[in-house]
XYZ file of C-alpha atoms in Angstrom:
538
model
C 71.678 69.199 86.003
C 74.053 68.592 83.089
C 76.779 67.404 85.456
C 74.347 65.064 87.263
C 73.263 63.528 83.934
C 76.934 63.125 82.971
C 77.777 61.377 86.251
C 74.702 59.134 85.876
C 75.826 58.072 82.390
C 79.309 57.285 83.730
C 77.814 55.119 86.449
C 75.502 53.251 84.061
C 78.202 52.475 81.490
C 80.698 51.394 84.102
C 78.131 49.218 85.829
C 77.045 47.528 82.595
C 80.489 46.854 81.172
C 82.210 45.772 84.357
C 79.264 43.717 85.597
C 79.315 41.749 82.344
C 83.054 41.300 82.572
C 83.258 40.205 86.183
C 80.312 37.889 85.732
C 82.140 36.222 82.872
C 85.258 35.781 84.982
C 83.242 34.087 87.702
C 81.285 31.752 85.435
C 83.843 30.619 82.872
C 85.863 28.383 85.112
C 88.993 29.098 83.045
C 90.397 31.916 85.176
C 94.027 31.238 84.399
C 93.509 31.318 80.651
C 91.512 34.521 80.969
C 94.221 36.188 83.057
C 96.755 35.202 80.412
C 94.547 36.638 77.660
C 94.158 39.873 79.631
C 97.911 40.205 80.151
C 98.662 39.500 76.508
C 96.202 42.174 75.443
C 97.751 44.675 77.854
C 101.255 43.870 76.618
C 100.243 44.246 72.973
C 98.307 47.477 73.499
C 101.073 49.077 75.566
C 103.960 47.934 73.340
C 104.143 51.079 71.211
C 104.472 53.352 74.270
C 107.684 52.848 76.262
C 106.303 54.424 79.442
C 103.174 52.280 79.404
C 105.030 49.133 78.421
C 107.596 49.603 81.183
C 104.973 50.333 83.805
C 102.778 47.322 83.033
C 105.787 45.030 82.702
C 106.918 46.122 86.176
C 103.374 45.645 87.465
C 103.175 42.114 86.021
C 100.455 43.360 83.653
C 97.922 43.621 86.458
C 95.027 46.091 86.046
C 94.876 49.423 87.826
C 91.582 50.652 86.327
C 89.477 47.657 85.273
C 90.048 45.269 88.170
C 87.426 44.245 90.701
C 89.233 45.584 93.782
C 88.013 48.583 95.745
C 91.198 50.489 94.820
C 90.613 49.898 91.092
C 87.042 51.101 91.465
C 88.239 54.180 93.319
C 90.792 54.987 90.609
C 88.160 54.545 87.882
C 85.780 56.922 89.570
C 88.539 59.463 90.201
C 89.644 59.389 86.548
C 86.153 60.030 85.186
C 85.534 62.709 87.803
C 88.797 64.428 86.815
C 87.841 64.302 83.132
C 84.452 65.742 84.047
C 86.196 68.624 85.857
C 88.727 69.293 83.078
C 86.829 72.308 81.725
C 87.106 74.030 85.099
C 90.828 74.199 84.292
C 90.248 75.426 80.755
C 90.970 71.988 79.276
C 88.613 70.436 76.699
C 86.786 67.374 78.022
C 86.630 65.920 74.513
C 90.420 65.666 74.419
C 90.112 62.733 76.841
C 87.058 61.183 75.092
C 85.157 60.002 78.190
C 82.215 58.896 76.043
C 84.522 56.669 74.015
C 85.951 55.128 77.156
C 82.475 54.462 78.550
C 81.430 52.843 75.277
C 84.504 50.582 75.359
C 83.745 49.614 78.951
C 80.111 48.854 78.093
C 81.229 46.642 75.200
C 83.672 44.515 77.187
C 82.916 40.874 76.422
C 86.232 39.126 77.027
C 89.478 39.416 78.988
C 91.108 40.701 75.809
C 88.542 43.488 75.554
C 89.258 44.368 79.160
C 93.025 44.443 78.521
C 92.580 46.832 75.601
C 90.370 49.257 77.544
C 92.731 49.033 80.537
C 95.596 50.433 78.462
C 93.352 52.992 76.786
C 92.317 54.324 80.191
C 95.987 54.679 81.111
C 96.626 56.623 77.902
C 93.818 59.059 78.647
C 94.981 59.316 82.249
C 98.540 60.191 81.186
C 97.322 62.876 78.816
C 95.022 64.420 81.411
C 97.599 64.256 84.219
C 100.284 66.002 82.203
C 97.846 68.600 80.858
C 96.703 69.445 84.387
C 100.209 69.642 85.807
C 102.312 71.236 83.061
C 99.917 72.300 80.316
C 98.680 71.072 76.947
C 101.092 72.980 74.710
C 104.833 72.918 74.071
C 105.838 76.586 74.592
C 108.744 76.641 72.117
C 106.429 75.527 69.314
C 104.171 78.552 69.815
C 106.640 81.451 69.568
C 110.419 81.589 69.303
C 110.490 84.164 72.090
C 109.081 81.661 74.597
C 112.205 79.920 75.879
C 110.320 78.374 78.800
C 111.529 74.925 79.864
C 108.516 73.171 81.340
C 109.333 70.922 84.352
C 107.905 67.688 82.937
C 107.432 64.630 85.120
C 108.304 61.165 83.756
C 105.079 59.713 82.384
C 105.507 56.392 84.178
C 105.755 58.314 87.457
C 102.131 59.404 87.041
C 101.029 55.775 86.906
C 103.140 54.820 89.904
C 101.872 57.889 91.724
C 98.186 57.167 91.365
C 98.713 53.575 92.458
C 100.324 54.707 95.705
C 98.131 57.723 96.489
C 94.531 58.404 97.245
C 93.250 58.805 93.650
C 91.042 61.849 94.290
C 93.856 63.591 96.179
C 96.322 62.697 93.413
C 94.214 64.492 90.805
C 93.597 67.415 93.146
C 97.351 67.915 93.617
C 98.225 67.966 89.896
C 97.311 71.577 88.930
C 99.447 74.478 90.204
C 98.907 75.106 93.912
C 99.600 78.832 93.593
C 97.156 81.486 94.739
C 97.488 82.961 91.237
C 96.090 79.827 89.610
C 93.204 79.645 92.075
C 92.314 83.299 91.467
C 92.509 82.816 87.683
C 90.068 79.904 87.965
C 87.727 82.100 89.980
C 87.928 84.862 87.360
C 87.255 82.317 84.622
C 84.006 81.283 86.309
C 83.028 84.914 86.843
C 83.574 85.814 83.189
C 81.732 82.718 81.970
C 78.755 83.739 84.075
C 78.879 87.281 82.627
C 79.109 85.877 79.097
C 76.023 83.727 79.752
C 74.114 86.882 80.709
C 75.094 88.629 77.485
C 78.320 90.393 78.425
C 78.790 94.032 79.382
C 76.279 95.555 77.004
C 76.593 98.018 74.163
C 80.052 99.305 73.234
C 80.996 102.989 73.144
C 80.784 104.156 69.526
C 83.204 107.096 69.642
C 86.998 107.315 69.702
C 87.215 109.395 72.878
C 85.243 111.135 75.601
C 86.298 113.735 78.139
C 85.016 114.984 81.500
C 82.238 117.536 81.057
C 80.724 115.914 77.975
C 77.211 114.465 77.852
C 75.003 112.607 75.440
C 74.213 109.070 74.250
C 77.842 107.976 74.060
C 78.461 109.080 77.650
C 75.436 107.015 78.679
C 76.923 104.000 76.883
C 80.199 104.578 78.714
C 78.305 104.888 81.994
C 76.377 101.664 81.401
C 79.473 99.712 80.387
C 81.505 100.884 83.402
C 78.537 99.983 85.617
C 78.271 96.491 84.105
C 82.006 95.995 84.699
C 81.694 97.029 88.330
C 83.583 100.322 88.143
C 80.611 102.638 88.616
C 77.510 102.500 90.780
C 74.164 102.597 89.024
C 72.877 106.085 88.241
C 70.789 108.036 85.761
C 73.510 110.591 85.095
C 74.057 111.473 81.448
C 77.169 113.594 81.969
C 80.846 112.716 82.273
C 81.034 113.918 85.867
C 83.628 113.523 88.628
C 82.238 110.146 89.644
C 82.588 108.795 86.108
C 86.086 110.246 85.863
C 87.093 108.323 88.995
C 85.545 105.152 87.571
C 87.556 105.593 84.368
C 90.708 106.029 86.459
C 89.999 102.781 88.326
C 89.506 101.014 85.003
C 92.734 102.499 83.660
C 94.694 101.344 86.705
C 93.405 97.795 86.233
C 94.364 97.780 82.561
C 97.836 99.342 82.621
C 96.705 102.664 81.181
C 97.689 106.165 82.247
C 95.138 106.926 84.997
C 94.172 110.426 83.867
C 90.409 109.825 83.975
C 90.055 110.730 80.291
C 88.508 108.088 78.040
C 90.927 108.542 75.147
C 91.267 106.173 72.161
C 93.363 103.629 74.065
C 90.976 103.563 77.019
C 87.884 103.332 74.814
C 89.464 100.417 72.926
C 90.044 98.526 76.164
C 86.603 99.367 77.552
C 85.032 98.033 74.350
C 86.788 94.685 74.519
C 84.243 91.920 74.973
C 84.089 89.493 77.858
C 85.184 86.778 75.410
C 88.513 88.572 74.843
C 89.131 88.738 78.581
C 88.164 85.091 78.979
C 90.707 84.112 76.328
C 93.391 85.982 78.288
C 92.419 84.086 81.442
C 92.535 80.692 79.728
C 95.944 81.528 78.242
C 97.182 82.717 81.644
C 96.072 79.424 83.232
C 98.002 77.465 80.607
C 101.038 79.688 81.193
C 100.747 79.165 84.964
C 100.916 75.420 84.359
C 104.182 75.931 82.471
C 105.946 77.808 85.266
C 107.083 76.092 88.431
C 107.609 79.045 90.800
C 108.227 78.443 94.492
C 106.239 81.407 95.787
C 107.454 80.869 99.342
C 111.054 81.836 98.613
C 112.491 85.127 97.358
C 112.244 85.552 93.613
C 112.177 88.283 90.968
C 109.228 88.478 88.603
C 109.340 90.595 85.454
C 105.995 90.754 83.678
C 106.848 91.846 80.163
C 103.350 93.072 79.285
C 103.079 95.038 82.544
C 106.485 96.769 82.151
C 107.338 96.036 85.802
C 109.948 94.186 87.850
C 109.030 92.975 91.322
C 110.821 91.228 94.177
C 108.674 88.736 96.087
C 109.235 87.299 99.561
C 106.862 84.700 101.008
C 104.324 85.443 98.286
C 104.223 89.206 98.903
C 105.768 92.045 96.891
C 108.647 93.626 98.814
C 109.859 95.873 95.995
C 108.447 97.083 92.691
C 109.765 99.313 89.922
C 108.809 100.331 86.404
C 110.680 98.649 83.579
C 111.458 99.188 79.919
C 111.394 95.965 77.910
C 112.356 94.881 74.406
C 110.897 96.578 71.368
C 108.134 94.772 69.525
C 110.395 94.685 66.443
C 111.617 91.265 65.357
C 114.880 90.324 67.048
C 114.418 92.791 69.919
C 111.554 91.243 71.868
C 112.336 90.197 75.435
C 112.256 86.394 75.675
C 110.452 84.425 78.386
C 112.501 82.122 80.589
C 113.654 81.511 84.149
C 117.155 81.549 85.599
C 119.046 82.577 88.748
C 120.528 85.986 89.506
C 124.018 85.410 90.900
C 125.664 88.846 90.960
C 125.371 92.539 90.226
C 128.014 94.683 88.602
C 128.484 98.275 89.737
C 130.018 100.718 87.235
C 129.737 98.212 84.390
C 131.179 98.554 80.960
C 129.032 97.608 77.978
C 130.086 95.248 75.247
C 127.722 95.646 72.314
C 125.883 92.350 71.683
C 126.995 90.720 68.446
C 123.506 90.857 66.959
C 123.241 94.620 67.483
C 126.814 95.098 66.293
C 126.243 93.236 63.029
C 122.747 94.560 62.363
C 122.996 98.186 63.460
C 126.529 99.342 64.211
C 128.811 97.808 61.577
C 126.886 99.388 58.670
C 127.258 102.794 60.357
C 131.005 102.297 60.865
C 131.398 101.293 57.220
C 129.793 104.557 56.161
C 131.716 106.612 58.705
C 134.653 105.093 60.662
C 134.385 107.971 63.154
C 130.763 107.210 64.051
C 129.874 105.931 67.533
C 132.867 107.654 69.123
C 131.667 106.685 72.608
C 132.513 103.064 71.794
C 135.990 101.531 71.865
C 137.078 98.959 69.291
C 138.393 95.935 71.194
C 140.199 92.835 69.872
C 139.655 89.235 70.996
C 142.141 89.690 73.882
C 140.317 92.727 75.241
C 142.868 95.277 73.987
C 141.676 98.625 72.647
C 142.477 99.022 68.926
C 142.877 102.546 67.479
C 140.209 103.164 64.872
C 142.784 104.317 62.367
C 144.103 100.761 62.253
C 140.750 99.247 61.298
C 139.379 99.224 57.744
C 135.703 98.647 58.527
C 134.779 98.479 54.839
C 136.620 95.184 54.355
C 134.497 93.304 56.908
C 131.086 91.710 56.765
C 128.707 90.762 59.544
C 130.101 87.236 59.367
C 133.823 87.980 59.670
C 134.089 91.154 61.786
C 136.768 90.160 64.378
C 136.335 92.994 66.892
C 133.971 93.913 69.685
C 132.654 97.358 70.542
C 132.887 98.401 74.190
C 131.656 101.400 76.147
C 133.720 102.096 79.311
C 131.986 102.628 82.687
C 130.314 106.023 83.092
C 126.948 107.521 83.947
C 126.304 107.807 80.204
C 126.959 104.115 79.679
C 124.089 102.327 77.919
C 123.748 100.128 81.014
C 123.855 103.073 83.391
C 125.788 102.436 86.594
C 124.621 98.967 87.629
C 123.501 95.741 85.987
C 121.966 92.616 87.507
C 123.192 89.343 86.064
C 121.493 85.973 85.728
C 123.826 84.426 83.099
C 121.797 82.907 80.276
C 122.258 81.988 76.610
C 120.111 84.926 75.472
C 122.354 87.716 76.883
C 119.396 89.161 78.799
C 119.795 90.986 82.111
C 118.351 93.834 84.193
C 120.156 97.169 84.263
C 120.150 100.899 84.881
C 119.814 103.347 81.964
C 120.565 107.017 81.298
C 117.282 107.290 79.338
C 115.090 108.000 82.357
C 112.422 109.821 80.347
C 111.133 106.534 78.902
C 109.741 105.399 82.267
C 107.062 108.104 82.155
C 105.454 106.523 79.097
C 102.465 104.200 79.223
C 103.942 101.662 76.821
C 107.629 101.012 77.534
C 108.958 98.717 74.806
C 112.155 100.380 73.607
C 115.168 98.208 74.471
C 116.962 95.609 72.376
C 115.721 92.864 74.690
C 117.181 93.557 78.137
C 115.118 95.003 80.981
C 115.868 98.550 82.132
C 114.855 99.543 85.662
C 113.521 102.889 86.804
C 114.866 102.458 90.367
C 118.005 100.342 90.000
C 119.697 101.587 93.181
C 116.712 100.767 95.396
C 116.442 97.430 93.606
C 120.090 96.765 94.496
C 119.601 97.810 98.125
C 116.723 95.335 98.481
C 118.744 92.505 96.936
C 121.755 93.243 99.146
C 119.674 93.603 102.310
C 119.963 89.852 102.898
C 123.767 90.017 103.152
C 124.683 93.587 104.108
C 123.674 95.226 107.403
C 123.494 98.616 105.680
C 123.284 98.014 101.921
C 122.921 101.619 100.747
C 126.307 102.975 101.952
C 127.933 99.696 100.856
C 126.584 100.172 97.338
C 127.235 103.928 97.180
C 130.865 103.568 98.235
C 131.563 101.255 95.305
C 129.532 103.446 92.947
C 131.477 106.601 93.858
C 134.800 104.827 93.347
C 134.035 104.558 89.632
C 135.672 101.116 89.561
C 134.003 98.286 87.739
C 133.090 95.932 90.599
C 131.270 92.627 90.762
C 129.238 91.909 93.915
C 128.114 88.294 94.256
C 124.794 87.407 95.834
C 125.445 84.982 98.668
C 122.123 83.311 97.887
C 121.198 83.280 94.183
C 117.735 84.664 93.468
C 115.425 82.987 90.918
C 114.384 85.307 88.093
C 111.239 84.679 86.053
C 110.583 86.655 82.882
C 106.903 86.062 82.238
C 104.323 87.374 79.780
C 100.830 87.712 81.232
C 98.053 89.745 79.667
C 95.885 88.628 82.591
C 97.127 88.346 86.158
C 95.653 88.737 89.607
C 96.294 90.608 92.827
C 95.795 89.295 96.339
C 93.260 92.089 96.799
C 91.468 93.955 94.064
C 90.394 93.306 90.506
C 92.048 91.042 87.973
C 94.571 92.973 85.886
C 94.563 92.972 82.073
C 97.292 94.152 79.712
C 97.744 94.446 75.965
C 99.291 91.609 73.959
C 102.258 93.703 72.818
C 104.143 90.886 71.055
C 101.085 88.898 69.919
C 102.226 85.842 71.865
C 98.979 85.296 73.721
C 97.032 85.398 70.467
C 99.266 82.604 69.162
C 98.761 80.582 72.349
C 94.997 81.018 72.190
C 95.007 79.880 68.567
C 96.896 76.720 69.580
C 94.547 76.096 72.513
C 91.506 76.511 70.275
C 93.026 74.104 67.765
C 93.441 71.603 70.611
C 89.751 71.895 71.423
C 89.509 74.649 74.051
C 86.314 76.678 73.697
C 84.726 79.642 75.445
C 82.035 78.146 77.627
C 79.377 80.515 78.992
C 77.794 79.064 82.122
C 74.782 79.962 84.198
C 75.315 80.846 87.846
């Protein structure tokens, strides 16, 4: 009913304002003067915006929204309908002020009035179009670890585009066309409906519960798992096998160790309200608008919060492995960006990144020149310098002229293979000798790079497009011990993303913890821009 009332108001205001205007144009008898007044108003109103000024100048200052033609009427209706649907995409309708536009239209009394509202409609259109296509926020302003370059379209191209296209289809094609975005929208509606019904009920008021226990807290756990869809309705008051399996299903969907025990971490996640999950969905939708991934072609996706690296082909996962990502400490967090993997290096050496060298290693060498014996001291020409010739105490982080290098070996910090997508952040995927870390639930231990649990299988899958039998090809080079670069004949896009909410083609939406606090910062910025949690009925 609310939407019907909204559409009725749009129709009434448009009818009143434009009827008055067009009637005046017919009855005045001074059409040429009125056209001139309209064009002057458009030129003045658009002057402070280069994109608008250029577009209207090229269009001879003719209207695209407020004219009397059928196409203008169609564009008007499509714009207001798109504003009306903005909240389906997690965008605040008030940001585009439809009521203000309708009031301006209703108050049109002269060609000048019409020229001013014409340009104002274009301004609102440009804001809405860009928000739908590439998001409301500028990623780099939210967190320094978000290096994402959003593929922005020229603003004037939006205006040209809607003039040439079917307006309704133009708006429909703006948001991401990915299955992920569509499934996130569906989850948003589901959560809003749950929120309108009061959420998932009472939280569990203990730190942990184990199989075999019973009592009021177990009943609360039972009821909450039932409300979330993990457990069928029952009158059981004990933590039985069925509840244990339900807890395991919940743990799998939330990146927790699936042991079936409701420990402190699991209880914390079970107690999170529907509003928290809805925030994650809204943030994920904004993030999806930032990323322009061609899901049809092969690409590598590393979800930082999920501690995984996956290879996708034609939208389906063809390989998946556990990953260790950057520590949550400042300066060690894995950044978010996209690039192209161009080669892998088998039996790599490791040159210590300058930041780690200055921050961690130089102070140790000053205290003890014989520390870090597994590392060679190398000059600017790549020559090994005997440690006895270096007085570490005389150098500072700003003037240390050497590098530290670890030769190829199975004990190398990079293991025996690294996967390179050259970037300004010195981030790459690689093997590691510290295999024990992959068994942990939370795997944030590196200095920023991504370590892979199954690097050899990862390499075989990458090389399968250019080698008939990739495993023996790879193993032969590995056993030689020689540092060898193998180029990928077709570079593979790599996307380092950060999603605390993401979907699967089949199964429940997945939720993860906000390990770096980035999603909290994004939500804060969205809320400041007017995004709200909107419970809906049905």
